[in-house]
Coordinates of C-alpha atoms and ligand atoms in Angstrom, one line a residue:
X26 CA 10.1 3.1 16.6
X27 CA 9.2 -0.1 14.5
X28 CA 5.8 0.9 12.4
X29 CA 3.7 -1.4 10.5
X30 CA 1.4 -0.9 7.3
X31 CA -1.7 -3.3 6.4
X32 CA -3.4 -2.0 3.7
X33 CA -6.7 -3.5 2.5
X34 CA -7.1 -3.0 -1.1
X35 CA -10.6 -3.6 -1.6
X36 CA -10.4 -3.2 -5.8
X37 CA -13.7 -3.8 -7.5
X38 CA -15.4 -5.9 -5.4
X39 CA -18.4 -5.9 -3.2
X40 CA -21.2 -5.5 -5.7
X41 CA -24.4 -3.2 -3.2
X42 CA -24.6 -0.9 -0.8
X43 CA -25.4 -3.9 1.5
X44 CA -22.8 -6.0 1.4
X45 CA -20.2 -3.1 1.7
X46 CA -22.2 -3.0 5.0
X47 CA -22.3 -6.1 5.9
X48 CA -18.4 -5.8 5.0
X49 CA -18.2 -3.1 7.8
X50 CA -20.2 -4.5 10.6
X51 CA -17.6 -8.0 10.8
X52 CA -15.1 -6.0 10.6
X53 CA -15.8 -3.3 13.4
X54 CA -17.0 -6.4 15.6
X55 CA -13.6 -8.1 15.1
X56 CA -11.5 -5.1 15.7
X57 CA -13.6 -3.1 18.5
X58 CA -11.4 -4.6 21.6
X59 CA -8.0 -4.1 20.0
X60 CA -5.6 -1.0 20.5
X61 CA -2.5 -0.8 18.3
X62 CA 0.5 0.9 19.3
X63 CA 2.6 -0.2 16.4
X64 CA -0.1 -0.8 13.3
X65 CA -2.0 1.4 10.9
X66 CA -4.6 -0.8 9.2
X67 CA -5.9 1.6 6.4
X68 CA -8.6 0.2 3.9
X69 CA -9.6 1.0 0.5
X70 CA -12.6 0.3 -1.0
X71 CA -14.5 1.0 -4.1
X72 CA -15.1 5.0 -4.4
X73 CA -19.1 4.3 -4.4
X74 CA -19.1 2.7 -0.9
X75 CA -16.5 5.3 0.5
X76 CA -18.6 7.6 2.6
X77 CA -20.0 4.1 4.3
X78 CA -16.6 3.3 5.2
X79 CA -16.4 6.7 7.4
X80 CA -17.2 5.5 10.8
X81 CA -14.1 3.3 10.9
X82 CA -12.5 1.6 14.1
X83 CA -9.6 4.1 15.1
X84 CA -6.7 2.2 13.8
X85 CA -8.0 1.6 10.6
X86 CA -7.7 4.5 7.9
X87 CA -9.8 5.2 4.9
X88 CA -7.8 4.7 1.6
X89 CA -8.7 5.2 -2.2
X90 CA -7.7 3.1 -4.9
X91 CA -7.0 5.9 -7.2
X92 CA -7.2 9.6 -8.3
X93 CA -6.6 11.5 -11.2
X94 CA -4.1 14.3 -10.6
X95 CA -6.2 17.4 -11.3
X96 CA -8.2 19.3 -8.5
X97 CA -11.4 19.6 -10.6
X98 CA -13.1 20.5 -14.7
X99 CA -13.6 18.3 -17.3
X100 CA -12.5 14.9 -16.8
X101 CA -15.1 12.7 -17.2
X102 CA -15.1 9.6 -14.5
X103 CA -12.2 10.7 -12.3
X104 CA -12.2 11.5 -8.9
X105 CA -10.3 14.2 -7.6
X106 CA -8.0 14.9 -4.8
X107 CA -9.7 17.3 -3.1
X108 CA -12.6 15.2 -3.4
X109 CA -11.3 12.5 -1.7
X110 CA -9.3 14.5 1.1
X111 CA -13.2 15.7 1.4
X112 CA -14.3 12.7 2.1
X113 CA -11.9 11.6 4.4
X114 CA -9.9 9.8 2.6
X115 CA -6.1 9.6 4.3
X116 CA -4.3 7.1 2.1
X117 CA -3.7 6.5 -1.5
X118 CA -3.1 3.7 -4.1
X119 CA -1.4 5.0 -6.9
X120 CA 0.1 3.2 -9.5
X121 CA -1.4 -0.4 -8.8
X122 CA 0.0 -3.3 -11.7
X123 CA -3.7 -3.4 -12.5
X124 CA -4.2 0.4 -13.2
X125 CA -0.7 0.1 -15.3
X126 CA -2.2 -3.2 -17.2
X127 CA -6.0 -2.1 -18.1
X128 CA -5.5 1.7 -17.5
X129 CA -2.2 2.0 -19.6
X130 CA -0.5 4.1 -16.6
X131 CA 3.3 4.8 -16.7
X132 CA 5.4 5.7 -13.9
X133 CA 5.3 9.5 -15.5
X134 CA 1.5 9.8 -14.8
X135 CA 1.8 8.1 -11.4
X136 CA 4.7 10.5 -10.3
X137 CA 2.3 13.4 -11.2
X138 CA -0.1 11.7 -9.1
X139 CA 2.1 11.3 -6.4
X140 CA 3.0 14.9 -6.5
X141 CA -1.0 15.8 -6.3
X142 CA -1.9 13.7 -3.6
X143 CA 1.4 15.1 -1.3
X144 CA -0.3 19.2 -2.5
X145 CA -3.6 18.0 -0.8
X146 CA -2.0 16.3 2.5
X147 CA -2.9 12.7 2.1
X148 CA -0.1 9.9 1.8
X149 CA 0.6 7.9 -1.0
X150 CA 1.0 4.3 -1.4
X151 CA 3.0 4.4 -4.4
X152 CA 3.4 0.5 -6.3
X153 CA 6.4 -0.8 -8.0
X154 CA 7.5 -4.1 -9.2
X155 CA 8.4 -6.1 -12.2
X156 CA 7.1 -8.5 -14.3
X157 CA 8.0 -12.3 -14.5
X158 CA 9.1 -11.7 -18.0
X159 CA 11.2 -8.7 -16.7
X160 CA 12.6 -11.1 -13.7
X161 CA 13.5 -13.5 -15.6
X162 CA 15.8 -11.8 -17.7
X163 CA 17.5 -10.4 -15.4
X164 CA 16.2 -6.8 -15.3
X165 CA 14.6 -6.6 -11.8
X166 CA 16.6 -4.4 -10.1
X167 CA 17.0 -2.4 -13.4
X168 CA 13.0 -2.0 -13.3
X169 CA 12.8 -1.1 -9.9
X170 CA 15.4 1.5 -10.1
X171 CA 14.2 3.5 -12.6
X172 CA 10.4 3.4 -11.6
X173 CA 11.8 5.0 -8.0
X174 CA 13.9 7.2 -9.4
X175 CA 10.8 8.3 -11.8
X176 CA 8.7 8.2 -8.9
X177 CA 10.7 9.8 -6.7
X178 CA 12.2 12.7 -9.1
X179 CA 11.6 16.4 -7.9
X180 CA 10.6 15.6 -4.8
X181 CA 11.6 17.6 -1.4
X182 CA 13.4 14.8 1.1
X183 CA 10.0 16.5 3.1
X184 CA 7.6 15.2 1.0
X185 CA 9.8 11.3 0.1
X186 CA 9.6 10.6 3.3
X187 CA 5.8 10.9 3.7
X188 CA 5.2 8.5 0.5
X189 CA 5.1 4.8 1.1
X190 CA 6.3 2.1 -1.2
X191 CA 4.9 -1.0 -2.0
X192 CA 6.6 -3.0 -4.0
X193 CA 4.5 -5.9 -5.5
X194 CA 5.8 -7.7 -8.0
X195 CA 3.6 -8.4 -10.8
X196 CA 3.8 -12.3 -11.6
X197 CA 2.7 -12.3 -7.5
X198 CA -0.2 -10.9 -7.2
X199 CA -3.5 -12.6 -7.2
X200 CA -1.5 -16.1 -8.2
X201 CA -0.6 -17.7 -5.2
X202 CA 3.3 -17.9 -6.4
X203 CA 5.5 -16.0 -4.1
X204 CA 8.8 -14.6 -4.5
X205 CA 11.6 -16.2 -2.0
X206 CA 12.2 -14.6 1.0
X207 CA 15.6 -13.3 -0.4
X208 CA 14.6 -12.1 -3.1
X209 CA 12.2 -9.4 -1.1
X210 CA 14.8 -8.8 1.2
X211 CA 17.1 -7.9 -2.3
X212 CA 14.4 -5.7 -3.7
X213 CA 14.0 -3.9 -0.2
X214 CA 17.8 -3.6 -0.1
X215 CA 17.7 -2.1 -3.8
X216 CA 15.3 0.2 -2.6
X217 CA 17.0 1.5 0.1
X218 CA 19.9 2.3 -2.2
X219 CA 18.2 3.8 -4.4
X220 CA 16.4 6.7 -1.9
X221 CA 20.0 7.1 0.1
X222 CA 21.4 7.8 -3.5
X223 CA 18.4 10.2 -4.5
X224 CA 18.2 11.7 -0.7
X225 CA 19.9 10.4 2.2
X226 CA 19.7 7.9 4.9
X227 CA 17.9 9.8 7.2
X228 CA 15.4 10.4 4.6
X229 CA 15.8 6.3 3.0
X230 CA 14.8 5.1 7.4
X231 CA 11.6 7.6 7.1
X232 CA 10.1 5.6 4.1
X233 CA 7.9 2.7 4.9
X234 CA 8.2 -0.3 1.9
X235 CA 5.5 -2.7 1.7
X236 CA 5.3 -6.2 -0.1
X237 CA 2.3 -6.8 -1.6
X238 CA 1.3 -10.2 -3.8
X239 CA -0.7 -13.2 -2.2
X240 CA -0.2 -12.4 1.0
X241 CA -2.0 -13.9 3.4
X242 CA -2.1 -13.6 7.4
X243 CA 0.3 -17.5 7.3
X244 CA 2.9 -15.9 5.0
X245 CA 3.9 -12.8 7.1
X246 CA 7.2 -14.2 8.2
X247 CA 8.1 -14.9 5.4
X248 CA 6.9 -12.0 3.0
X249 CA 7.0 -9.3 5.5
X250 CA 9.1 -10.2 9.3
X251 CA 11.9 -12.0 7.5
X252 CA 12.9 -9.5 4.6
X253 CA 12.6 -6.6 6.7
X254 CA 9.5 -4.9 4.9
X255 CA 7.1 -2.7 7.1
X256 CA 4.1 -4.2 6.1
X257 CA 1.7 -5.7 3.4
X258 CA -0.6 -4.8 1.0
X259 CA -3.3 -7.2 0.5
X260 CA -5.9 -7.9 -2.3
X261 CA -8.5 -11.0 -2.2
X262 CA -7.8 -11.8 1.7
X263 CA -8.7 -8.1 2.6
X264 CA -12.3 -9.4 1.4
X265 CA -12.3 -11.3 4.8
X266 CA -12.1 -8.8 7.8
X267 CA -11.0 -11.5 10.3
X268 CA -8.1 -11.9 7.9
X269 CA -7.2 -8.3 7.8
X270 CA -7.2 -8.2 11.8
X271 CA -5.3 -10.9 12.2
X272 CA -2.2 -9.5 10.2
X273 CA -2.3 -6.5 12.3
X274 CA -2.8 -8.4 15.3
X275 CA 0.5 -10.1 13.7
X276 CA 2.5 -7.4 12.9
X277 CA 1.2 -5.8 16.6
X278 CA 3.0 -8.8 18.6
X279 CA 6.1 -8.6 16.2
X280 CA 6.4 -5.2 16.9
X281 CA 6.5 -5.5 20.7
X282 CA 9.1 -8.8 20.2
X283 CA 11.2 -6.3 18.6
X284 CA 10.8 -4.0 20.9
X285 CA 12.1 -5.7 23.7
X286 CA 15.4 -7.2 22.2
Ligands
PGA17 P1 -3.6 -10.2 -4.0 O1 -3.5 -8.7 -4.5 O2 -3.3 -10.1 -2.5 O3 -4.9 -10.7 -4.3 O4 -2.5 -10.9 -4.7 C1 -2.5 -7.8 -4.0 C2 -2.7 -6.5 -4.7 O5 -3.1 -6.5 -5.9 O6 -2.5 -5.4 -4.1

């Protein structure tokens, strides 16, 4: 059965307790009279507004942004796993470009964070993708292959099939320039390679792949129905709930066109 992600990646925005509120209460209005067979809407805000963000409509999720690896001790400013599966956290964002750019995160690290958030039962929304340099010259699918097979080392075909991918290339995101249709749908074929290599098909159909980079509710054809990705994962248009809706209202009517060829 055809399932679809939209994940609302919050980052560091919404500045008080208020407007995280104020946030909440468009969003609940514009979603309270829609049922989703097809979509997960999951949404992750900062970690200070996240037990606000508890009384969700039922298809959306809570997400986190990030997590350091370790259950608990002496790490001063992270946030646990346990601490978030806690709180009711069910998704998380690991390995965003931004956390890799001002964090200084490589794949290593986020594949130990992938392995932590699998131990404590929540799912991962793991982030790959290239940068325009690295495009340029030629070395995307290079790039992509060994961040999966990094990310994806050690694992059980049990636990790769609970993580999901998003791949979001780097020169996209917050920019407004887009990759081409094709060349999603040739990243998302790479992809699939690469887990049917590492695991097997069976295991390659489980995983859900994302795109993720200026993606707004207009562009889902193109980024998302066209290149045969399961979903999106948005940045400044999740700020707008009505936006966020809409895509999974989108990706909802998809799903039952499919459905019924
Ligand atoms: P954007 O961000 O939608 O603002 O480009 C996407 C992301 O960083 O996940």
């Amino acid at each position: 059965m055809t399932r679809f992600y939209v994940v609302g990646n919050l980052k560091m925005n919404m500045l008080s307790r208020e407007e995280a509120s104020q946030y909440l209460t468009v969003l609940r209005r514009e979603s309270s009279s829609k049922r989703y067979a097809y979509v997960t809407g999951i949404i992750a805000p900062s970690f200070l507004y996240s037990a606000q963000f508890d009384d969700l409509p039922k298809s959306i999720k809570k997400g986190a942004q990030n997590m350091f690896p370790e259950k608990s001790g002496s790490y001063t400013g992270e946030i646990s796993p346990l601490m978030l599966k806690n709180d009711g956290v069910e998704y998380v964002i690991i390995g965003h470009s931004e956390r890799r750019l001002y964090a200084g995160e490589t794949d290593e690290l986020i594949h130990e964070k992938l392995l932590s958030v699998l131990k404590y039962y929540m799912i991962p929304i793991v982030c790959i993708g290239e940068t325009r340099a690295q495009r340029e010259a030629g070395k995307a699918e290079q790039i992509i292959t060994g961040q999966i097979r990094t990310l994806f080392s050690d694992l059980s075909k049990l636990q790769a099939e609970k993580v999901i991918i998003a791949y979001e290339p780097r020169w996209a995101i917050g920019t407004d320039i887009l990759p081409t249709t094709s060349e999603i749908a040739e990243v998302r074929m790479i992809v699939r390679q690469v887990l049917t290599e590492m695991f097997d098909t069976a295991t390659e159909e489980r995983i859900a792949v994302l795109y993720g980079g200026s993606v707004k509710s207009s562009l889902l054809p193109q980024v998302a129905f066209e290149t045969g990705m399961e979903g999106v994962l948005v940045g400044r248009e999740s700020l707008f709930p009505y936006e966020l809706v809409k895509m999974m209202n989108l990706f909802e009517e998809e799903a039952i066109r499919r459905s019924k060829i």
